[in-house]
């Protein structure tokens, strides 16, 4: 078995696991935009990764700006676009903490960051910078859709999820572990293992990192501080008819955020 590091250096295997919900997520985002936003056609995806949602949105005729830290993920995103889609897409290498594009200022109808990616921002300062920076790009009635897991600090055991995918002849088994949250440091230790086996391959790609933690009160304070208000909350079922009610025990949240002072840039 060959050991490798960093799943984002292996976009095709990452997407074999996390690309399965793409059409449903894009349907959900479009409907959120119609109900809570402008329904307009300029989208932005911070930390767009290997571009599954960028491609899906562009294939629906939307204009998409996407950026990511990882050049390997962006290269995969560029490669997958058809010539027509490419004309609607602008990709760049940038960080969530300080991305800014003057051409997008006040012009974005919908921004979205799903699958807990927001939790990579490892301090309150970084999170506020990201949110205020994204807010500045939104149209007055635009929305920012942010999906991530809240943390139960009273949890007594680690959490584990397992998925299986396929890339050609290669089988991919993915195990993700979230260790116990360290409440004082506001972080949880994370570990992902992708085991890839095929005719010429036996790889173990192991990645470890920390995710920042938020409970309900912490996330509400953060949004307020960043000049954003919550227009609606859903969960990872992406069911528009089942918004998450106050005090729900579910920790997977999709927040639909709007500028709290719509007329100011
Ligand atoms: C879980 S993937 C999500 C990718 C994509 N949004 C999707 O839904 O498939 C997380 C992505 O965040 C990127 N990332 C992590 N920290 C980042 C940061 N500080 N700024 C920009 N991108 C970041 C990684 O390179 C990776 O591509």
Tab-separated table of N, CA and C and ligand atoms in Angstrom, residues 8 14 45 47-49 52-53 68-70 73 94-97 115 117 120-121, ligand 1:
chain	number	residue	atom	x	y	z
A	8	UNK	N	-7.029	16.899	-1.369
A	8	UNK	CA	-7.264	17.918	-2.391
A	8	UNK	C	-6.207	17.887	-3.497
A	14	UNK	N	-11.716	12.782	-4.570
A	14	UNK	CA	-12.562	13.626	-3.715
A	14	UNK	C	-13.972	13.697	-4.303
A	45	UNK	N	-18.856	31.090	-5.947
A	45	UNK	CA	-18.605	29.978	-5.022
A	45	UNK	C	-17.225	30.122	-4.400
A	47	UNK	N	-14.178	28.913	-2.275
A	47	UNK	CA	-13.638	27.561	-2.055
A	47	UNK	C	-14.377	26.543	-2.927
A	48	UNK	N	-14.344	26.782	-4.223
A	48	UNK	CA	-15.156	25.990	-5.171
A	48	UNK	C	-14.580	24.607	-5.437
A	49	UNK	N	-13.364	24.344	-4.942
A	49	UNK	CA	-12.795	23.008	-5.075
A	49	UNK	C	-12.618	22.594	-6.522
A	52	UNK	N	-17.400	20.955	-9.146
A	52	UNK	CA	-18.624	20.208	-9.493
A	52	UNK	C	-19.830	21.159	-9.575
A	53	UNK	N	-19.954	22.075	-8.587
A	53	UNK	CA	-21.113	22.980	-8.592
A	53	UNK	C	-20.926	24.137	-9.566
A	68	UNK	N	-10.467	29.188	-5.152
A	68	UNK	CA	-10.034	28.159	-4.219
A	68	UNK	C	-8.545	28.357	-3.955
A	69	UNK	N	-8.119	27.808	-2.818
A	69	UNK	CA	-6.714	27.848	-2.431
A	69	UNK	C	-5.890	26.847	-3.240
A	70	UNK	N	-6.495	25.722	-3.572
A	70	UNK	CA	-5.738	24.594	-4.132
A	70	UNK	C	-5.655	24.672	-5.658
A	73	UNK	N	-7.060	21.446	-7.315
A	73	UNK	CA	-8.528	21.424	-7.427
A	73	UNK	C	-8.974	22.341	-8.566
A	94	UNK	N	-7.392	31.934	-4.749
A	94	UNK	CA	-7.507	32.965	-3.703
A	94	UNK	C	-7.942	32.297	-2.405
A	95	UNK	N	-7.855	33.081	-1.333
A	95	UNK	CA	-8.232	32.580	-0.006
A	95	UNK	C	-9.574	33.168	0.414
A	96	UNK	N	-10.337	32.391	1.154
A	96	UNK	CA	-11.624	32.892	1.652
A	96	UNK	C	-11.442	34.122	2.543
A	97	UNK	N	-10.295	34.217	3.214
A	97	UNK	CA	-10.059	35.304	4.152
A	97	UNK	C	-9.983	36.656	3.458
A	115	UNK	N	-21.102	22.029	2.429
A	115	UNK	CA	-20.318	20.904	2.984
A	115	UNK	C	-19.232	21.301	4.004
A	117	UNK	N	-17.235	23.637	4.456
A	117	UNK	CA	-15.977	24.261	4.034
A	117	UNK	C	-15.668	25.530	4.837
A	120	UNK	N	-13.119	25.663	7.686
A	120	UNK	CA	-11.659	25.756	7.531
A	120	UNK	C	-11.120	27.093	8.055
A	121	UNK	N	-11.960	28.107	8.074
A	121	UNK	CA	-11.506	29.416	8.570
A	121	UNK	C	-11.252	29.277	10.069
B	1	LIG	C1	-14.755	20.242	1.072
B	1	LIG	S1	-13.998	21.025	-0.337
B	1	LIG	C2	-15.425	21.793	-1.040
B	1	LIG	C3	-15.284	22.105	-2.494
B	1	LIG	C4	-16.548	22.590	-3.187
B	1	LIG	N1	-17.068	23.808	-2.588
B	1	LIG	C5	-17.605	21.509	-3.213
B	1	LIG	O1	-18.696	21.739	-2.664
B	1	LIG	O2	-17.335	20.453	-3.782
B	1	LIG	C6	-13.143	22.321	0.464
B	1	LIG	C7	-12.312	23.228	-0.439
B	1	LIG	O3	-11.913	24.344	0.345
B	1	LIG	C8	-10.633	24.774	-0.071
B	1	LIG	N2	-10.091	25.634	0.991
B	1	LIG	C9	-9.770	25.278	2.254
B	1	LIG	N3	-9.383	26.371	2.952
B	1	LIG	C10	-9.482	27.423	2.098
B	1	LIG	C11	-9.247	28.825	2.228
B	1	LIG	N4	-8.821	29.343	3.393
B	1	LIG	N5	-9.464	29.622	1.170
B	1	LIG	C12	-9.875	29.096	-0.029
B	1	LIG	N6	-10.112	27.779	-0.211
B	1	LIG	C13	-9.931	26.955	0.845
B	1	LIG	C14	-9.885	23.473	-0.346
B	1	LIG	O4	-8.780	23.662	-1.198
B	1	LIG	C15	-11.003	22.617	-0.975
B	1	LIG	O5	-10.990	22.703	-2.360
